[in-house]
CSV table of C-alpha atoms in Angstrom, one decimal:
chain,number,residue,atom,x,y,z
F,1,UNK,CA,0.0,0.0,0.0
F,2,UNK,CA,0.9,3.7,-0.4
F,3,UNK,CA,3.0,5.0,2.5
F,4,UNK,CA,0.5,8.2,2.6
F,5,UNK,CA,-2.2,6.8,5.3
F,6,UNK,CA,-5.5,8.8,6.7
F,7,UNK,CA,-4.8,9.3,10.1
F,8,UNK,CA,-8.1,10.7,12.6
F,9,UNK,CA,-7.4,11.9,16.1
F,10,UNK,CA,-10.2,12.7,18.6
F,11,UNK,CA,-9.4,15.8,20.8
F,12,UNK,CA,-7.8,17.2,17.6
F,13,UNK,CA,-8.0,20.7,18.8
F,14,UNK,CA,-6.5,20.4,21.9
F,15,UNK,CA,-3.1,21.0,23.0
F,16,UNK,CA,-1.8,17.4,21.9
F,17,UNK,CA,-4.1,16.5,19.4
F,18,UNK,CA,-3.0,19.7,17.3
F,19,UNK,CA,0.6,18.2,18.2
F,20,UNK,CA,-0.2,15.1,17.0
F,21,UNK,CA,-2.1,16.9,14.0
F,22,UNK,CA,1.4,18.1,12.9
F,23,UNK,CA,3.0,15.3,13.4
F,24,UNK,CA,1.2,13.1,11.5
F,25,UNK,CA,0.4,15.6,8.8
F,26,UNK,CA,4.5,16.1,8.7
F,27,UNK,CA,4.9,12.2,8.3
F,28,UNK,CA,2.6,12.6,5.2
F,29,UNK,CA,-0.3,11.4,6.3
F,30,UNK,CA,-4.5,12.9,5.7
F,31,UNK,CA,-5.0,14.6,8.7
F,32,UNK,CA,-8.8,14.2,10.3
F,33,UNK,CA,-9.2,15.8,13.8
F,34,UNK,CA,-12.3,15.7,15.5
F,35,UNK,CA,-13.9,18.2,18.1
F,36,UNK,CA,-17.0,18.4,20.1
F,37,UNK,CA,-18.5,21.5,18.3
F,38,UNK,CA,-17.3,22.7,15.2
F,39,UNK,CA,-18.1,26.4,15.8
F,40,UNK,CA,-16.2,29.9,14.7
F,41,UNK,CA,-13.1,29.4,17.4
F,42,UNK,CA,-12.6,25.6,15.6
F,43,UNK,CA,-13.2,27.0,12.1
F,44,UNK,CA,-10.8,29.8,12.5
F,45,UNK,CA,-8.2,27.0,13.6
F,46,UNK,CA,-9.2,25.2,11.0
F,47,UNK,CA,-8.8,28.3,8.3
F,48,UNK,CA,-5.4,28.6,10.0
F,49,UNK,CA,-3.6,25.4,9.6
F,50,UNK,CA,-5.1,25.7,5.9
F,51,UNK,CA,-3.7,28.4,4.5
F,52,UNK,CA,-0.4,27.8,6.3
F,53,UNK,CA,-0.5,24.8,3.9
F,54,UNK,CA,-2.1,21.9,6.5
F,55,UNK,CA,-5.4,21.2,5.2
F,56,UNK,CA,-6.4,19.3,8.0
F,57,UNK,CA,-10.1,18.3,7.8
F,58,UNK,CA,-12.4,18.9,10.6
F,59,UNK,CA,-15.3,17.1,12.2
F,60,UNK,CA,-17.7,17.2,14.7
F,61,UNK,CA,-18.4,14.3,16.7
F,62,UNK,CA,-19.5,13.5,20.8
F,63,UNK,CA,-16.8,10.3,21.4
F,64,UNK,CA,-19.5,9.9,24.6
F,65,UNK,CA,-21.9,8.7,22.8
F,66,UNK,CA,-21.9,5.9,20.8
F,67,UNK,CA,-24.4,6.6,18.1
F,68,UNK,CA,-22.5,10.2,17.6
F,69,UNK,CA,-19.7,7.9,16.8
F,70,UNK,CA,-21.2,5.9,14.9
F,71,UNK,CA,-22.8,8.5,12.5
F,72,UNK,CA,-19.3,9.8,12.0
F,73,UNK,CA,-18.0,6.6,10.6
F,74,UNK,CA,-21.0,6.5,7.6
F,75,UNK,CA,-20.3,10.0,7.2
F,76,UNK,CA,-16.5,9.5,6.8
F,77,UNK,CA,-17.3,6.7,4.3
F,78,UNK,CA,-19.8,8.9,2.6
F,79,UNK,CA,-17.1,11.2,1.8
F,80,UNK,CA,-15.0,9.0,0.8
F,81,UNK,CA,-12.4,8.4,4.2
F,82,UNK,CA,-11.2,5.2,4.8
F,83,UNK,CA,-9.3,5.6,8.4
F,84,UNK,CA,-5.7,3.6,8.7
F,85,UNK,CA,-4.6,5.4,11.7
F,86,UNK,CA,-6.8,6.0,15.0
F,87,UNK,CA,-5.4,8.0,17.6
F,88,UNK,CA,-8.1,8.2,20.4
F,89,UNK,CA,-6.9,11.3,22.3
F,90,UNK,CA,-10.1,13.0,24.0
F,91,UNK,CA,-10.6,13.3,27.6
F,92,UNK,CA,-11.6,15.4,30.6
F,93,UNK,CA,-10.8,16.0,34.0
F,94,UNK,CA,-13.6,16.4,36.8
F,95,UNK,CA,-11.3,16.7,39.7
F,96,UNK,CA,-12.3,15.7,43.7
F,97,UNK,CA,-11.7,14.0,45.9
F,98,UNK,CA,-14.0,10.2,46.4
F,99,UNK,CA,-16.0,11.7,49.1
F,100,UNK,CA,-16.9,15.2,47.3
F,101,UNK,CA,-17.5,13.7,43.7
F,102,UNK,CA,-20.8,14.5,42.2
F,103,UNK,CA,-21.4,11.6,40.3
F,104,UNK,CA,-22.0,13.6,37.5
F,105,UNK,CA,-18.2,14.1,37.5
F,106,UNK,CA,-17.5,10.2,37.8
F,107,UNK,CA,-19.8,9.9,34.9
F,108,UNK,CA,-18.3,12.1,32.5
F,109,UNK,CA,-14.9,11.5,32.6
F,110,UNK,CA,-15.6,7.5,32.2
F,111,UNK,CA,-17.9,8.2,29.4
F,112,UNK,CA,-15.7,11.0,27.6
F,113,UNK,CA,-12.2,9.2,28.9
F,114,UNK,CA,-13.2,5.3,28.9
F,115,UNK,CA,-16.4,4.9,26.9
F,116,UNK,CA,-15.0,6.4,23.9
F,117,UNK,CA,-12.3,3.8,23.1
F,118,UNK,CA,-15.4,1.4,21.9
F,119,UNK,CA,-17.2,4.2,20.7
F,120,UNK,CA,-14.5,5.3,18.2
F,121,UNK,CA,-12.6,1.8,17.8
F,122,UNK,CA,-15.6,0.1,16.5
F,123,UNK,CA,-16.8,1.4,14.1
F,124,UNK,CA,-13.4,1.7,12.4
F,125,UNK,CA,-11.4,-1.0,13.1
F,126,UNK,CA,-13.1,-3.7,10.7
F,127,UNK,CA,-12.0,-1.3,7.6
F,128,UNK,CA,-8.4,-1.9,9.4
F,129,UNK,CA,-8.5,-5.4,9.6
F,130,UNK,CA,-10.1,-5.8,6.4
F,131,UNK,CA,-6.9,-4.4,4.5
F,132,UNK,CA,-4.5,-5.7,6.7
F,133,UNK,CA,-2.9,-2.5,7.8
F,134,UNK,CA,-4.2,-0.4,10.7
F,135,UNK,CA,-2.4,1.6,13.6
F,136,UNK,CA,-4.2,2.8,17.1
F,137,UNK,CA,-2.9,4.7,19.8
F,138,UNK,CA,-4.5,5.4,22.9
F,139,UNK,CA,-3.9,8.2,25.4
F,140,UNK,CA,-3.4,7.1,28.6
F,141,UNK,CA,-1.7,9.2,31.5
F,142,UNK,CA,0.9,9.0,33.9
F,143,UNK,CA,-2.0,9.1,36.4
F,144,UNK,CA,-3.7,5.9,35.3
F,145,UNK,CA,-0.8,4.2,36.8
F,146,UNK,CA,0.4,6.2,39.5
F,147,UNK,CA,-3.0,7.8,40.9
F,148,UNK,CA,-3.3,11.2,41.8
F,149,UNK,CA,-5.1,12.5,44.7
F,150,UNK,CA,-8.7,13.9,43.6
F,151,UNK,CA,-8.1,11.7,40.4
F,152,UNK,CA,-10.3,8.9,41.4
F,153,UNK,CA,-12.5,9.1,38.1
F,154,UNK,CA,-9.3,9.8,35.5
F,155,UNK,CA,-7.5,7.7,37.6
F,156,UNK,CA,-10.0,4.7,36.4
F,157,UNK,CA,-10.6,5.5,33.3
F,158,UNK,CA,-7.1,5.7,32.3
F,159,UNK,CA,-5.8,2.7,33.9
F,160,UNK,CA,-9.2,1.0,31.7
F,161,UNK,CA,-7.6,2.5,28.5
F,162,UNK,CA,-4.7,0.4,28.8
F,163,UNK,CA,-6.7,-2.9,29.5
F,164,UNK,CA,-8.5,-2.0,26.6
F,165,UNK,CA,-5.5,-1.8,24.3
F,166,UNK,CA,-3.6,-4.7,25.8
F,167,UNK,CA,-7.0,-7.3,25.0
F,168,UNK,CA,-7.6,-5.3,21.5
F,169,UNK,CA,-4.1,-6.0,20.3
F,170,UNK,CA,-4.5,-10.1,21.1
F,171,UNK,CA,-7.4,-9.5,19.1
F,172,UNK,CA,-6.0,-8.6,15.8
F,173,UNK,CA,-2.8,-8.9,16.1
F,174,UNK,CA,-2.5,-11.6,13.3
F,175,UNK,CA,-4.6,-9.0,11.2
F,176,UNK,CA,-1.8,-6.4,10.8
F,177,UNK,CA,-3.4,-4.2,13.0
F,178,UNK,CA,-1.1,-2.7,15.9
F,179,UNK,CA,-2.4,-1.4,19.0
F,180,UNK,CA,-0.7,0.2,21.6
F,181,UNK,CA,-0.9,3.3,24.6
F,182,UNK,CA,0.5,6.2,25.4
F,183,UNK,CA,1.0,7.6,28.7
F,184,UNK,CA,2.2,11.1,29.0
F,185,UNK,CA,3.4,12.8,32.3
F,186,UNK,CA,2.4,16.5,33.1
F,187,UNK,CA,2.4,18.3,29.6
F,188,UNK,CA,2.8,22.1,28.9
F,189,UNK,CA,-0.9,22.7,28.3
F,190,UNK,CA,-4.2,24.6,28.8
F,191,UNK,CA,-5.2,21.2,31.2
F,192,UNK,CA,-2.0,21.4,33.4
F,193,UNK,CA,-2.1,25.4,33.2
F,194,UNK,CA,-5.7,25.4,35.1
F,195,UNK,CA,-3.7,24.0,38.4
F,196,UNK,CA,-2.5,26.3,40.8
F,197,UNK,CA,1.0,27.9,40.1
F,198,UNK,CA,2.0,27.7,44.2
F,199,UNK,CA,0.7,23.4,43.6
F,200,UNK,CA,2.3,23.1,40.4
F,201,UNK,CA,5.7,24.4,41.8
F,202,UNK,CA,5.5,22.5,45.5
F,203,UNK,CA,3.7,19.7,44.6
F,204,UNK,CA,4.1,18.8,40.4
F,205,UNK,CA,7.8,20.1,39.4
F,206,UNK,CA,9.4,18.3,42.5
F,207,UNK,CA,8.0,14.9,41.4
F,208,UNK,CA,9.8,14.9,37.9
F,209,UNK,CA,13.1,14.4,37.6
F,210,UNK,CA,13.6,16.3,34.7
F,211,UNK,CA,12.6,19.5,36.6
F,212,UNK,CA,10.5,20.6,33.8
F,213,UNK,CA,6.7,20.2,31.9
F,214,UNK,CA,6.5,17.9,29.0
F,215,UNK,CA,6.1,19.9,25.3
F,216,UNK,CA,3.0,17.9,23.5
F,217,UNK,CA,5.7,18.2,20.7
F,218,UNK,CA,7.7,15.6,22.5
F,219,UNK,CA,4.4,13.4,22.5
F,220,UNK,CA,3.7,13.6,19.1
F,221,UNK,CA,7.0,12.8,18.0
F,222,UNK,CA,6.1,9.4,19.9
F,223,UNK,CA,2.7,8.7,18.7
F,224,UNK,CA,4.0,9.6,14.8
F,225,UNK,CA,6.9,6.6,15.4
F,226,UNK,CA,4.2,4.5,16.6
F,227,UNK,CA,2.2,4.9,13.6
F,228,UNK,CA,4.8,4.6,11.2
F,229,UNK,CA,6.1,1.2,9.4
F,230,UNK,CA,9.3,0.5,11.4
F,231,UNK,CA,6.7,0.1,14.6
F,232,UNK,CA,5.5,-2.9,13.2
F,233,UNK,CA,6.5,-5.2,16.0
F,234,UNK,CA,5.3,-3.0,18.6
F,235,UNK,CA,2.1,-3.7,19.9
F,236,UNK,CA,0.2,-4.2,23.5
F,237,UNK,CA,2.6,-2.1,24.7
F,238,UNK,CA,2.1,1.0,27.0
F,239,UNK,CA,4.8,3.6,26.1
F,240,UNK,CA,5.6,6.0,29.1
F,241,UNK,CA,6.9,10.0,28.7
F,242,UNK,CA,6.8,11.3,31.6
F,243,UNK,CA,10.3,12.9,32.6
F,244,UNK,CA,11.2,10.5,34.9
F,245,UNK,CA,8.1,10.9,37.1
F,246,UNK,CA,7.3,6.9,37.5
C-alpha cells in the first residue's frame, strides 16, 4: 500500500491532538481531527492550519456517545475516508476527591475518557482489519498508573484505556493491526495550566526528575513513530513520557 495513510485523532483541537495533527500531517499522512463542536473558534483553527498549507479536515463528533460515533463513521465513508490510523486522544478531568464527587463528575470523565475507546474503535477497526494495515494509539496518563489524589474518576478510566489496548491488540494482532498506549506525564498545556502555580511548583515540578513540563511536541514525535512502518512489532505495549516521574 501507499505509505500516505489517513490518520483521525479525537481531541484534535487540543493542546496534543494539534501536536499530533502536525506530526502526522509532517509524516505525510491525511490529517482528520475531531472536536465536540465545530463552531467559529474551531473554524478559525481550521482556516489557520489551511492556509499555512495543513489542510487538515475537521469534524464534529460526541466520542460519549456511541451513536455520535457511529454517525461519523458512515459519514466518513460517505465522503469518501477510509481511516488507517486512529489515535483516540479525547478526555476530561472532573477533579475531587471520592468523598466530594458529584457523580456527575464520575460519569463524564468515564464516558468522555473510557467509553470512547469502543465508541470510536468500533466502528473503524473492521476497515483496518479488512486491508491488513491499521495503527491505534491510545492516550493514557501517567495518572492511570500512578494515581493522583482527587483523580479517582481519571485515575480509572485511564488505567481502563490500557486494559482496553492490551485485549484489542491479542485481538487482531495476526490481522496487521497494531495497538498500543501512550502515557504522557504533566504536559505544557491549557489542562496542566488550570492547576494552581504555588501546587504546580510545590507539589508537580518536585516529582519529575527532569525538573520541567513535558512539550506535546515531545508526545507527538512518539505517537507519529508509533504509527509509522518500522513500529510494526510494537504492539500491547504501554509507552511511558513522563520525565522520569514513574
Amino acid at each position: 500500500m501507499n505509505s500516505t495513510r489517513t490518520a483521525l485523532i479525537t481531541g484534535g483541537t487540543g493542546a496534543l491532538g494539534q501536536a499530533i495533527a502536525l506530526a502526522l500531517h509532517d509524516a505525510g499522512h491525511r490529517v482528520i481531527v475531531t472536536c465536540r463542536q465545530n463552531g467559529p473558534a474551531e473554524q478559525a483553527w481550521l482556516t489557520e492550519h489551511t492556509e499555512a498549507g495543513r489542510p487538515f479536515l475537521l469534524y464534529a463528533v460526541d466520542v460519549a456517545d456511541y451513536d455520535s460515533c457511529r454517525q461519523l463513521a458512515d459519514t466518513l465513508v460517505a465522503d469518501g475516508h477510509s481511516v488507517d490510523i486512529l489515535v483516540n486522544g479525547a478526555g476530561i478531568t472532573r477533579d475531587a476527591s471520592l468523598r466530594k464527587m458529584p457523580r456527575e463528575s464520575w460519569s463524564a470523565v468515564l464516558r468522555t475518557n473510557l467509553d470512547s475507546m469502543f465508541n470510536m474503535t468500533q466502528p473503524l477497526i473492521e476497515g483496518m482489519v479488512n486491508q491488513g494495515w491499521g495503527r491505534i494509539v491510545n492516550i493514557s496518563s501517567v495518572n492511570g498508573f500512578k494515581g493522583a489524589f482527587g483523580q479517582t474518576n481519571y485515575g480509572a478510566a485511564k488505567a481502563g484505556v490500557h486494559g482496553f489496548t492490551k485485549s484489542l491488540a491479542l485481538e487482531v494482532a495476526r490481522k496487521g493491526v497494531t495497538v498500543n498506549t501512550v502515557s504522557p506525564g504533566y504536559l505544557d498545556s491549557p489542562m496542566v495550566d488550570a492547576v494552581p502555580a504555588d501546587v504546580l511548583e510545590s507539589q508537580i515540578l518536585p516529582q519529575i526528575p527532569l525538573g520541567r513540563l513535558g512539550q506535546p511536541a515531545e508526545i507527538a514525535a512518539l505517537v507519529a513513530f508509533i504509527c509509522s512502518e518500522p513500529a510494526a512489532y510494537l504492539t500491547g505495549s504501554n509507552v511511558e513520557m513522563n520525565g522520569g516521574m514513574y
